[in-house]
Amino acid sequence: MTKNELKELLNSLTLEEKIGQMFQALPHIFGEQGAITGIFDEKIEVDDLISVVGSILNMYDTERMKNLQKQHLEKSKIPLIFMNDIIHGFNTIFPISPALASTFDAELIKETARITAKEVAPFGVNATYSPMVDISRDARWGRVCEGYGEDTYLSSVCAKAMVEGYQGDDLSADDTIAACVKHFALYGAPYDGRDYNNVDMSERMMRNDYLPPYKAAVDAKVAMIMTSFNTINGVPATINKHTNIDILRNEWGFDGVSITDYGSGKACYSAGVTESHAETAALLIENKVDIDMMSGVYGMKHLGKAIKNGDVSVEQIDDCVMRILDLKNKLGLFEDPYRYFKGSAVIPEAERAKHRAVARKTVSEGSTLLKNDDKLLPIKKDAKVAFIGPFVYENDLTTHWSQIHGEREIGLNVKEAVETFGELTGEYSYSVGCPYINMNEAYEDKPNDPCNGEYEKYEAEAIKNAENADVVVMLMGEPSVFFGESRSRTDITIPQVQMELLKKIHAVNKNIAVILFNGRPLVLTELSEMAKSIIDVWYPGSQGYLGICDMLFGYTSPSGRLPFCFPRKSGQVPLYYSNILTGHDNYEGQFSKYTLRYIDTLNTPLYPFGFGLSYTDFEYSNLRISSDKLTKDGTITVSVDIENKGERSESETVQLYIKDERAKLVSRPTKELKGFKRVFIKAGEKKTVSFEINEPMLRFYDKDCNFVSEKGKFHAFVAPHSYYEKSVEFELI
Ligand code: BGC
């Protein structure tokens, strides 16, 4: 439709029809199945929903979706739009977001989103509530598992890659979907790590560290944005005019659709901020929030009242509805409202196999080798291996956001995966050894008990298998019920029962390699003392165990780099590498006790952001810079030589960090990531890796929140991780 035709359509709508477009409902309202991700309030007050409602969330049955569209179009001129949470894959489930970030590979991340769109679009889903780009530096927060880590630059790269992958070049294409960046804003920074809690943050920190990933999505032309549950400096994000209007709409020029999070409209009243839902409705409109997800605030009762009271004008409503119609138009729904309901069968099996191959490759690229003493890994193909731990017979490494259509049926457990490798000729034993958690502990959601209550039997079997093995592979970590929405923890450790088993295994065999499953950075201090090797695989998705075996037996190398700092103790969080300088960072000698520190642990993380080993050894040398002076419109190049000293050809992730030594009246971070490259270096080969530095890369929000660069001294680090110390100096003149 042309803009004029859309306008005509808008003008032909009744007020009820317009308001209906702005309301998003669960299919339950129509007696249909869907996934509930929040409070389900039966009393939502919108008359004759089937004809007026504009969009549906989280419906997973193509035939029923098609039917609903049909029923709807019998009464309405405007097709429904279907939006779902498709977070890290639809049929092919990719590793969770921190693992995707660990790849430091924008092209691969984009490809995962591209594949997801190809799989979900023919299912009838038009938009996904992804990517979630909330910077998270406090690993207690349960939704750390959904974002891309602690770092602004890396998360911004991921945001762009995901949006481009989902949306392609043309939203109306059969295999693209609209992306919805979330949760705007600052949802990842609740002050005590508890999900939904308030965020109090300076304007400067917000702009320097937390907002850029959302902005990167907007710059990549993301179609939608979702507001967040939290308050920002006291004001709910959903009605925070500063973020929603001043920044998002006016500064960044976002003209796409804004949607509330699940019920976050109604929550403004519960937060004691508004006097009535009608007032909330008026505020939402003022904030140019176009769709209200599942709270009914945009029903006739409340929004209608606000209009009647003169608090909302019809022009304001038209403005919101136009953006929604525009999105439907871009998706091509007016031409053919049924065009997307083709069913997954349209994707040939050969294509699906390619998708799985990408997911399998992503497991190696997104897994991080934290330790590898005595080069225990990779395991020889004829070695005797004992696989031990509660994850041994687990064949679902996909997590809760991969509900319903994730390829669980082809998910293998480790035994089945090993058996697919014809070349493995060793002896392999498998024992669960212990449950995921102490089953007597009172948890709201408990994982299943792989020992069926027979703990002594399984423990004895595991110890015996360990005694007889050359290498023990421990499959352990956080059960998936420990992370996700509303699942914050105070103690970010591996459950005690698994650590106890590890100690007993360690007593009989020191050749331990741990495959670590986790949804957040964990405290690995004790584990690191016992394990010779650790590979952090996060939750690696539907190709998880095949990918794990690829790495264990050396078919591939784990080549991920951590997107978070991993603390030594829980009490260290929030912990991140780019803390701003305090003036007390480095007192030595007799005054050292006045240094910024804890008295019971070090300042440094156990494993820093950007860290990761590989099966070969890379040596950095000859760091140099093309000039020690940088002019405002010039460029200088910083380079390093990297030699692959080992016997395997592998890729290294080279990172550029910059430290701004001094700024006018505000402290700057100890350093900041400004670039990275994944380079493949053959065994014995030496390569030069270079990064260009220019003035825009040095800009930041200063004391008065102006985006500027300041003349003076900087340090450039070309480094394997964020705590690497070697740098070269240059001056911005
Ligand atoms: C979550 C969102 C999600 C929405 C819809 C909410 O509870 O915070 O991330 O997209 O539900 O399922």
XYZ file of C-alpha atoms and ligand atoms in Angstrom:
745
model
C 0.000 0.000 0.000
C 1.140 3.537 -0.633
C 1.396 6.004 2.247
C -1.799 7.658 0.993
C -3.694 4.386 0.909
C -2.566 3.682 4.449
C -3.769 7.108 5.487
C -7.134 6.465 3.878
C -7.382 3.171 5.677
C -6.547 4.865 8.967
C -9.204 7.501 8.368
C -11.805 4.844 7.687
C -11.342 3.222 11.110
C -13.602 3.758 14.099
C -12.003 4.766 17.387
C -12.538 1.222 18.710
C -10.778 -0.231 15.696
C -7.849 2.122 16.129
C -7.510 1.305 19.797
C -7.768 -2.386 18.981
C -4.679 -2.111 16.791
C -2.817 -0.887 19.846
C -3.739 -3.844 21.989
C -1.804 -7.096 21.936
C -3.342 -10.231 23.367
C -2.431 -13.766 24.255
C -4.271 -16.361 22.175
C -5.826 -17.616 25.439
C -8.232 -14.738 25.200
C -9.733 -16.553 22.206
C -9.496 -19.930 23.866
C -6.348 -20.778 21.885
C -3.014 -22.143 23.061
C 0.069 -19.989 23.520
C 3.021 -19.553 25.822
C 2.285 -17.441 28.893
C 5.225 -15.326 30.007
C 3.567 -13.117 32.588
C 0.397 -12.639 34.596
C -2.685 -13.769 32.701
C -5.478 -11.409 33.570
C -8.800 -12.806 32.400
C -10.517 -9.529 33.037
C -8.971 -7.649 30.172
C -11.593 -5.224 29.103
C -11.823 -4.942 25.344
C -15.101 -5.601 23.622
C -15.319 -8.055 20.802
C -11.607 -8.796 20.859
C -11.574 -10.984 17.817
C -12.420 -8.135 15.516
C -10.472 -5.294 17.033
C -7.293 -6.762 18.441
C -4.225 -5.842 16.377
C -1.659 -8.448 17.294
C -1.164 -11.772 19.047
C 1.808 -12.932 21.059
C 3.425 -16.297 21.507
C 1.165 -18.539 19.474
C 2.847 -21.673 18.210
C 0.392 -23.514 15.991
C 0.368 -22.453 12.334
C -3.022 -23.928 11.540
C -4.646 -22.217 14.494
C -2.912 -18.960 13.677
C -4.255 -19.168 10.160
C -7.733 -19.837 11.504
C -7.553 -16.932 13.884
C -6.473 -14.677 11.027
C -9.482 -15.923 9.074
C -11.957 -15.313 11.882
C -10.424 -11.908 12.434
C -10.613 -10.870 8.810
C -14.272 -11.762 8.672
C -14.809 -8.716 10.875
C -11.780 -6.498 10.292
C -9.972 -4.899 7.337
C -6.613 -5.132 8.994
C -4.689 -8.400 9.262
C -3.366 -9.579 12.587
C 0.344 -9.590 13.186
C 1.872 -12.514 15.112
C 4.815 -11.843 17.408
C 6.751 -14.452 19.369
C 9.763 -14.868 21.607
C 12.213 -16.506 19.222
C 15.377 -15.837 21.110
C 18.151 -18.152 19.929
C 16.607 -20.220 17.190
C 13.277 -21.671 16.155
C 13.747 -25.268 14.945
C 17.511 -25.202 14.985
C 18.384 -24.020 18.463
C 21.630 -22.114 18.676
C 23.671 -21.651 21.837
C 22.242 -19.004 24.201
C 23.127 -15.343 23.711
C 26.255 -15.195 25.941
C 27.668 -18.051 23.864
C 26.797 -16.217 20.653
C 28.582 -13.153 22.038
C 31.553 -15.367 22.956
C 32.099 -16.099 19.271
C 33.165 -12.472 18.717
C 32.021 -13.222 15.184
C 29.443 -10.773 13.842
C 28.963 -12.661 10.576
C 28.217 -15.920 12.360
C 25.843 -14.210 14.803
C 24.030 -12.632 11.863
C 23.819 -16.013 10.152
C 22.151 -17.548 13.221
C 19.482 -14.834 13.138
C 19.105 -15.230 9.363
C 18.497 -18.962 9.776
C 16.038 -18.315 12.588
C 14.059 -15.935 10.380
C 14.060 -18.464 7.523
C 12.679 -21.134 9.831
C 10.081 -19.065 11.641
C 8.696 -16.874 8.837
C 6.960 -19.767 7.015
C 5.397 -20.635 10.318
C 3.374 -17.442 10.230
C 5.339 -15.513 12.846
C 6.004 -11.964 11.689
C 8.115 -10.514 14.486
C 10.396 -11.701 17.247
C 11.034 -10.074 20.613
C 14.749 -10.215 20.040
C 17.516 -9.147 20.339
C 17.743 -8.465 24.052
C 20.729 -6.159 24.408
C 20.545 -5.186 28.069
C 24.099 -4.763 29.355
C 24.433 -6.888 32.479
C 27.302 -6.676 34.905
C 25.696 -8.343 37.861
C 25.643 -12.097 37.402
C 23.053 -12.517 40.141
C 20.463 -11.296 37.648
C 18.745 -14.303 36.057
C 18.395 -12.812 32.596
C 22.119 -12.503 32.070
C 21.537 -15.631 29.944
C 19.570 -13.650 27.357
C 21.964 -10.812 26.653
C 25.376 -10.413 25.074
C 27.362 -9.658 28.181
C 28.909 -6.821 30.106
C 30.484 -4.852 27.321
C 28.976 -1.956 25.398
C 30.928 -2.359 22.179
C 30.515 -6.132 21.904
C 26.792 -5.925 22.697
C 26.376 -3.198 20.074
C 28.040 -5.382 17.448
C 25.732 -8.267 18.412
C 22.649 -6.007 18.335
C 23.392 -4.905 14.779
C 24.195 -8.429 13.603
C 20.965 -9.873 15.029
C 18.741 -7.152 13.583
C 20.342 -7.464 10.148
C 20.039 -11.234 10.309
C 16.325 -11.255 11.163
C 15.236 -8.421 8.931
C 17.455 -8.869 5.869
C 17.084 -6.100 3.299
C 13.352 -6.361 2.834
C 10.767 -7.043 5.520
C 8.252 -8.169 2.928
C 10.467 -11.059 1.789
C 9.142 -14.530 2.599
C 12.063 -15.355 4.854
C 12.490 -12.213 6.938
C 10.812 -11.109 10.149
C 10.690 -7.878 12.139
C 13.101 -7.646 15.064
C 12.180 -5.999 18.368
C 15.098 -4.756 20.425
C 14.530 -4.928 24.176
C 14.218 -4.028 27.000
C 14.375 -0.272 26.751
C 16.016 0.759 28.871
C 18.620 -0.404 31.355
C 16.713 -3.535 32.344
C 20.006 -5.350 32.934
C 21.068 -3.047 35.750
C 18.711 -3.691 38.706
C 20.620 -2.304 41.655
C 20.710 -5.557 43.633
C 20.588 -8.104 40.823
C 16.920 -8.956 41.446
C 14.860 -9.131 38.301
C 12.456 -6.191 37.843
C 14.171 -4.052 40.444
C 14.798 -0.346 40.096
C 17.660 1.231 38.241
C 19.231 4.429 39.457
C 21.923 5.561 37.091
C 23.670 8.756 36.118
C 22.845 10.161 32.719
C 26.505 9.906 31.797
C 26.888 6.227 32.626
C 23.623 5.423 30.889
C 24.771 7.116 27.696
C 28.349 5.900 27.767
C 27.732 2.290 28.731
C 24.115 1.148 28.591
C 22.320 2.891 25.736
C 24.675 2.275 22.782
C 23.497 -1.323 22.080
C 19.857 -0.181 21.732
C 21.079 2.657 19.541
C 23.062 0.187 17.410
C 19.814 -1.720 16.805
C 17.990 1.501 15.919
C 20.790 2.467 13.529
C 20.439 -0.984 11.954
C 16.778 -0.052 11.317
C 15.176 -2.339 13.853
C 11.408 -2.368 13.265
C 10.337 -2.418 16.926
C 11.486 -1.624 20.440
C 10.140 -2.984 23.742
C 10.052 -0.923 26.910
C 11.267 -2.518 30.132
C 9.747 -3.465 33.488
C 12.165 -1.453 35.632
C 12.017 2.134 36.743
C 14.757 4.506 35.662
C 15.646 6.969 38.386
C 12.190 6.432 39.868
C 10.115 6.656 36.686
C 8.884 3.420 35.042
C 10.771 2.900 31.777
C 7.461 2.343 29.992
C 6.398 5.937 30.661
C 9.841 7.522 30.953
C 9.672 10.472 28.594
C 13.360 11.130 28.802
C 14.313 7.747 27.363
C 11.250 7.136 25.176
C 10.868 10.579 23.667
C 13.931 12.773 24.204
C 16.414 10.048 23.428
C 14.684 7.337 21.376
C 12.366 9.350 19.173
C 13.980 12.795 19.088
C 17.713 12.163 19.316
C 17.908 8.799 17.596
C 15.027 9.384 15.201
C 13.374 6.004 15.813
C 10.150 5.871 13.819
C 9.268 2.197 14.295
C 6.786 0.566 16.641
C 7.237 0.769 20.393
C 5.584 -1.919 22.529
C 5.339 -2.370 26.292
C 6.766 -5.450 27.961
C 4.203 -7.971 29.170
C 1.807 -5.975 31.333
C 4.301 -3.192 31.991
C 1.561 -0.673 31.197
C -0.630 -1.777 34.051
C 2.432 -2.079 36.305
C 2.769 1.727 36.350
C -0.271 1.817 38.586
C 1.053 -0.985 40.816
C 4.336 0.924 41.131
C 2.307 3.718 42.717
C 3.141 6.141 39.950
C -0.264 6.763 38.380
C -3.689 7.290 39.901
C -5.560 5.170 37.376
C -5.091 3.035 34.279
C -6.634 5.856 32.280
C -3.815 8.109 33.439
C -1.300 5.401 32.538
C -2.886 5.108 29.099
C -2.462 8.830 28.546
C 1.155 8.661 29.637
C 1.855 5.704 27.382
C 0.473 7.663 24.461
C 2.605 10.671 25.404
C 5.563 8.289 25.347
C 4.605 7.162 21.839
C 4.241 3.581 23.031
C 2.180 2.140 20.210
C 1.207 -1.307 21.485
C 0.267 -2.391 24.969
C 1.174 -6.039 25.522
C -1.391 -7.865 27.595
C -2.445 -5.313 30.140
C -5.664 -3.894 28.734
C -4.664 -0.332 29.541
C -5.260 0.379 25.860
C -8.820 -0.954 26.014
C -11.796 1.369 25.457
C -12.365 1.479 29.184
C -9.091 3.197 30.095
C -7.736 4.727 26.902
C -11.293 5.574 25.841
C -11.734 7.405 29.129
C -8.459 9.278 28.685
C -9.654 10.434 25.264
C -13.020 11.467 26.668
C -11.268 13.429 29.425
C -9.266 15.289 26.799
C -5.974 13.840 28.048
C -5.333 12.116 24.735
C -6.167 13.464 21.288
C -7.316 11.438 18.308
C -4.252 12.777 16.436
C -2.021 11.120 19.026
C -3.883 7.836 18.564
C -3.577 8.148 14.794
C 0.142 8.686 15.130
C 0.532 5.364 17.023
C -1.838 3.425 14.760
C -0.082 4.688 11.650
C 3.206 3.200 12.833
C 1.495 -0.157 13.404
C -0.173 -0.092 9.983
C 3.115 0.879 8.451
C 4.789 -2.197 9.966
C 2.009 -4.478 8.716
C 2.390 -2.903 5.315
C 6.152 -3.388 5.256
C 5.615 -7.048 6.084
C 3.329 -7.316 3.070
C 0.341 -8.414 5.154
C -2.160 -6.215 3.341
C -1.325 -7.819 -0.002
C -1.724 -11.298 1.422
C -2.514 -11.867 5.097
C -1.924 -15.610 4.681
C 1.354 -15.434 2.823
C 3.468 -16.536 5.767
C 1.511 -19.621 6.803
C 3.389 -22.055 4.630
C 4.587 -24.383 7.384
C 8.156 -25.472 8.096
C 7.867 -28.223 5.502
C 8.745 -25.625 2.862
C 12.346 -25.794 4.074
C 13.962 -28.818 2.423
C 15.780 -31.261 4.693
C 19.108 -30.470 2.991
C 18.647 -26.842 4.013
C 17.773 -27.843 7.583
C 20.953 -29.931 7.691
C 22.933 -26.822 6.744
C 21.262 -24.927 9.579
C 22.288 -27.664 12.007
C 25.853 -27.497 10.727
C 25.939 -23.781 11.520
C 24.565 -24.459 15.008
C 27.208 -27.132 15.528
C 29.993 -24.820 14.414
C 28.635 -22.141 16.755
C 29.109 -24.508 19.696
C 32.888 -24.550 19.164
C 33.109 -20.853 18.329
C 30.989 -19.915 21.338
C 32.612 -22.173 23.926
C 35.521 -20.904 25.944
C 38.515 -22.939 27.052
C 39.286 -21.515 30.477
C 42.055 -23.887 31.460
C 44.003 -26.706 29.853
C 46.837 -27.887 32.094
C 49.175 -30.519 30.696
C 47.223 -30.143 27.465
C 44.714 -32.648 28.768
C 42.435 -31.666 25.891
C 41.896 -32.692 23.204
C 41.417 -36.279 24.310
C 43.158 -38.981 22.271
C 40.732 -40.938 20.122
C 41.683 -44.225 21.780
C 41.715 -43.005 25.392
C 39.589 -44.493 28.151
C 37.112 -41.771 29.095
C 34.647 -41.624 31.975
C 31.806 -39.165 31.355
C 30.365 -38.215 34.724
C 27.791 -35.761 35.997
C 24.081 -34.995 36.049
C 24.115 -33.769 32.441
C 25.290 -37.158 31.091
C 21.881 -38.377 29.968
C 20.490 -34.901 29.365
C 19.519 -34.501 25.746
C 18.034 -31.061 25.992
C 20.600 -28.288 26.125
C 18.274 -25.695 24.679
C 16.658 -23.800 27.651
C 13.142 -22.441 28.059
C 13.099 -19.868 25.250
C 13.228 -22.646 22.719
C 9.832 -24.015 23.637
C 7.715 -26.113 21.373
C 9.428 -26.048 17.972
C 13.052 -26.458 19.012
C 14.584 -29.600 17.537
C 14.615 -31.535 20.743
C 13.805 -34.762 18.978
C 17.236 -34.759 17.374
C 19.040 -33.571 20.535
C 21.481 -36.281 21.548
C 22.906 -37.014 24.947
C 26.664 -37.357 25.255
C 26.669 -41.145 24.847
C 24.628 -40.995 21.663
C 26.799 -38.171 20.385
C 30.044 -40.098 20.994
C 28.570 -43.049 19.120
C 28.076 -40.955 15.990
C 31.844 -40.483 15.648
C 33.011 -43.605 13.826
C 36.664 -42.838 14.503
C 36.506 -42.910 18.274
C 38.002 -46.194 19.390
C 38.497 -45.632 23.117
C 36.507 -47.138 25.961
C 33.739 -44.916 27.246
C 31.723 -45.124 30.424
C 28.813 -42.951 31.483
C 27.464 -42.232 34.938
C 25.344 -39.430 36.343
C 27.057 -39.575 39.752
C 24.744 -37.072 41.443
C 21.632 -34.988 40.813
C 21.772 -31.412 39.518
C 20.923 -30.072 42.961
C 20.347 -31.480 46.387
C 16.803 -32.683 45.800
C 15.845 -32.015 49.435
C 16.415 -28.300 49.064
C 13.340 -26.173 48.694
C 13.429 -24.743 45.186
C 10.338 -23.470 43.451
C 11.276 -25.199 40.189
C 13.321 -28.326 40.489
C 15.169 -30.066 37.700
C 14.421 -33.754 37.286
C 16.424 -36.218 39.379
C 18.636 -38.259 37.051
C 19.503 -40.616 39.963
C 15.895 -41.412 40.844
C 16.780 -41.120 44.504
C 19.525 -43.792 44.330
C 22.363 -41.457 45.189
C 24.839 -43.888 46.739
C 24.543 -46.305 43.858
C 25.195 -43.657 41.215
C 28.008 -42.043 43.163
C 29.801 -45.393 43.643
C 29.429 -46.166 39.941
C 30.903 -42.765 38.998
C 33.896 -43.204 41.308
C 34.585 -46.667 39.950
C 34.414 -45.397 36.366
C 36.751 -42.520 37.241
C 39.298 -44.902 38.777
C 39.460 -46.877 35.565
C 39.711 -43.950 33.166
C 42.584 -42.078 31.499
C 40.487 -38.931 31.464
C 37.351 -37.946 33.347
C 34.968 -35.557 31.614
C 32.711 -33.953 34.205
C 29.452 -32.626 32.746
C 28.270 -30.178 35.355
C 26.943 -26.710 36.081
C 23.738 -24.781 36.615
C 20.446 -26.483 35.836
C 18.413 -24.336 33.470
C 15.779 -23.640 36.146
C 18.409 -21.488 37.895
C 18.377 -18.713 35.320
C 15.954 -16.813 33.132
C 13.204 -14.329 33.938
C 12.562 -13.858 37.615
C 15.398 -16.230 38.590
C 18.023 -14.191 40.342
C 20.474 -15.819 42.731
C 22.591 -14.468 45.589
C 25.117 -17.251 45.425
C 26.351 -17.747 41.887
C 28.086 -21.050 42.447
C 27.664 -24.566 41.102
C 25.280 -26.562 43.315
C 27.114 -28.053 46.296
C 26.085 -31.623 45.530
C 27.968 -31.476 42.224
C 31.042 -29.943 43.859
C 31.054 -32.729 46.449
C 31.032 -35.308 43.680
C 33.866 -33.478 41.914
C 35.985 -33.676 45.093
C 35.421 -37.418 45.334
C 36.296 -37.945 41.689
C 39.377 -35.757 42.080
C 40.534 -37.977 44.928
C 40.789 -40.926 42.531
C 41.709 -39.297 39.222
C 43.370 -35.919 38.616
C 42.866 -35.882 34.846
C 39.619 -33.993 34.976
C 38.159 -31.940 32.141
C 34.988 -30.038 33.041
C 32.321 -29.207 30.505
C 30.536 -26.359 32.208
C 26.862 -25.577 31.565
C 25.689 -22.190 32.743
C 23.341 -19.303 32.116
C 25.454 -16.698 33.900
C 29.075 -16.218 34.973
C 29.701 -18.532 37.911
C 32.260 -18.624 40.698
C 34.704 -21.288 39.542
C 37.453 -20.793 42.119
C 37.260 -24.192 43.760
C 36.441 -25.975 40.529
C 39.493 -24.446 38.835
C 41.725 -25.884 41.528
C 40.473 -29.388 40.822
C 39.972 -29.425 37.068
C 42.921 -29.517 34.698
C 40.719 -28.339 31.839
C 37.489 -26.377 31.694
C 35.372 -25.600 28.653
C 32.491 -23.230 29.299
C 29.773 -24.180 26.801
C 26.895 -22.128 28.325
C 23.722 -23.842 27.049
C 24.834 -24.888 23.591
C 21.515 -25.641 21.901
C 20.168 -28.534 19.870
C 23.563 -29.491 18.417
C 25.122 -29.209 21.872
C 26.642 -32.603 22.476
C 27.849 -33.098 18.920
C 29.606 -29.751 19.217
C 30.997 -30.687 22.617
C 32.412 -33.950 21.258
C 33.930 -32.056 18.313
C 35.929 -30.052 20.835
C 36.689 -32.815 23.321
C 38.226 -35.042 20.677
C 39.969 -32.260 18.794
C 37.880 -32.150 15.625
C 37.484 -28.462 16.428
C 38.931 -26.175 19.037
C 36.904 -24.169 21.547
C 37.585 -20.644 20.331
C 35.141 -18.459 22.298
C 36.161 -15.523 24.475
C 34.280 -14.591 27.630
C 31.685 -11.827 27.280
C 31.749 -11.335 31.067
C 34.304 -11.268 33.868
C 33.962 -14.387 36.012
C 34.326 -13.498 39.704
C 36.375 -15.262 42.345
C 33.554 -14.901 44.855
C 29.854 -14.078 44.591
C 30.355 -10.915 46.650
C 32.515 -9.400 43.890
C 29.548 -8.783 41.598
C 28.772 -6.452 39.926
C 32.166 -6.978 38.347
C 33.349 -5.757 34.956
C 36.667 -4.866 33.410
C 35.883 -1.270 32.433
C 35.307 0.182 35.885
C 35.963 3.899 36.019
C 39.102 5.069 37.793
C 38.566 6.043 41.411
C 41.802 7.684 42.465
C 42.405 4.807 44.847
C 43.149 2.164 42.284
C 46.809 1.534 42.901
C 48.344 2.366 46.231
C 51.441 0.353 46.899
C 53.750 -0.308 49.843
C 52.766 0.972 53.272
C 49.600 2.636 51.948
C 48.348 -0.352 50.016
C 45.527 -0.903 52.446
C 43.948 2.321 51.190
C 43.580 0.837 47.729
C 40.147 0.154 46.262
C 39.729 -3.504 47.249
C 38.092 -6.204 49.343
C 40.021 -7.561 52.292
C 39.035 -11.141 51.526
C 39.644 -11.462 47.817
C 41.531 -9.870 44.958
C 40.163 -7.100 42.756
C 40.678 -9.057 39.600
C 38.233 -11.568 38.157
C 39.176 -15.235 38.107
C 38.688 -15.169 34.321
C 38.463 -11.762 32.683
C 36.256 -10.438 29.915
C 37.719 -11.385 26.531
C 39.674 -14.317 27.946
C 39.882 -17.721 26.320
C 42.604 -20.241 25.529
C 42.827 -22.560 22.563
C 44.475 -25.870 21.747
C 47.461 -24.001 20.383
C 49.599 -21.192 21.854
C 49.590 -17.707 20.449
C 52.388 -15.319 21.247
C 51.940 -11.547 20.943
C 54.982 -9.375 20.180
C 56.167 -6.166 18.618
C 53.225 -3.929 19.565
C 53.683 -0.710 17.636
C 51.858 2.375 16.473
C 52.210 4.234 13.185
C 52.395 7.609 14.912
C 52.154 8.790 18.484
C 50.078 11.786 17.402
C 46.501 11.579 16.155
C 44.867 14.586 14.546
C 41.102 15.244 14.630
C 40.592 13.998 11.091
C 43.509 11.621 10.855
C 43.987 7.899 11.433
C 46.796 5.992 13.068
C 47.386 2.272 13.024
C 48.285 0.084 15.929
C 49.710 -3.355 15.121
C 50.967 -6.460 16.779
C 52.601 -9.662 15.541
C 50.968 -12.891 16.588
C 52.714 -16.201 16.210
C 51.018 -19.573 16.406
C 53.640 -21.473 18.418
C 51.704 -24.736 18.525
C 50.943 -27.547 16.168
C 47.334 -26.786 15.357
C 46.115 -24.125 12.956
C 43.493 -22.089 14.774
C 41.837 -18.717 15.094
C 42.699 -16.101 17.675
C 40.412 -13.264 18.750
C 42.499 -10.127 18.848
C 41.033 -7.250 20.820
C 41.668 -3.513 20.716
C 41.215 -1.660 24.002
C 41.758 2.040 24.537
C 42.316 3.897 27.751
C 41.716 7.615 27.960
C 44.228 8.738 30.549
C 42.610 11.947 31.668
C 39.352 13.802 31.009
C 38.019 17.116 32.217
C 36.428 16.541 35.624
C 35.115 13.048 34.977
C 36.854 9.743 35.527
C 37.159 7.467 32.555
C 37.103 3.660 32.446
C 40.305 1.750 33.058
C 39.995 0.731 29.393
C 37.287 0.098 26.794
C 36.929 -2.404 23.973
C 36.962 -0.574 20.641
C 37.440 -3.325 18.097
C 38.187 -7.004 17.580
C 39.178 -9.390 14.835
C 39.089 -13.137 14.606
C 42.171 -14.195 12.688
C 43.049 -17.654 11.507
C 46.736 -18.412 11.962
C 48.292 -21.601 10.687
C 50.573 -23.642 12.933
C 54.028 -22.063 12.996
C 52.806 -18.960 11.124
C 53.223 -15.357 12.276
C 50.679 -12.726 11.272
C 50.500 -8.989 11.758
C 47.133 -7.771 13.021
C 46.336 -4.065 12.799
C 43.572 -1.747 13.934
C 42.959 1.793 12.831
C 42.264 4.439 15.431
C 40.525 7.704 14.671
C 39.056 10.561 16.666
C 35.372 9.457 16.651
C 36.429 6.265 18.456
C 37.639 8.410 21.367
C 34.382 10.265 21.941
C 32.432 9.887 25.143
C 29.749 11.687 27.142
C 31.595 14.207 29.253
C 30.722 15.875 32.536
C 27.830 17.777 30.952
C 26.797 14.826 28.789
C 28.157 16.293 25.591
C 29.484 13.676 23.202
C 33.061 14.835 22.699
C 36.666 13.764 22.482
C 39.289 15.549 24.511
C 42.857 16.205 23.527
C 45.485 14.385 25.520
C 47.095 11.070 26.165
C 45.598 7.638 25.366
C 46.844 4.067 25.587
C 46.099 1.404 22.978
C 46.189 -2.281 23.885
C 46.108 -4.962 21.206
C 45.399 -7.833 23.458
C 44.152 -11.381 23.980
C 41.874 -10.242 26.836
C 40.828 -7.234 28.897
C 43.440 -7.531 31.653
C 46.430 -7.739 29.307
C 48.787 -4.947 30.292
C 51.008 -4.105 27.300
C 50.049 -0.857 25.590
C 51.379 1.920 23.378
C 50.745 5.584 23.963
C 49.439 8.203 21.596
C 48.160 11.715 21.883
C 45.075 13.272 20.380
C 46.163 16.710 19.206
C 9.612 -10.702 29.000
C 9.939 -10.317 27.574
C 9.155 -11.167 26.616
C 7.679 -10.981 26.927
C 6.759 -11.727 25.988
C 8.122 -10.773 29.268
O 7.847 -11.379 30.465
O 10.218 -9.768 29.874
O 11.318 -10.432 27.353
O 9.469 -10.813 25.310
O 7.436 -11.450 28.243
O 6.812 -13.078 26.193
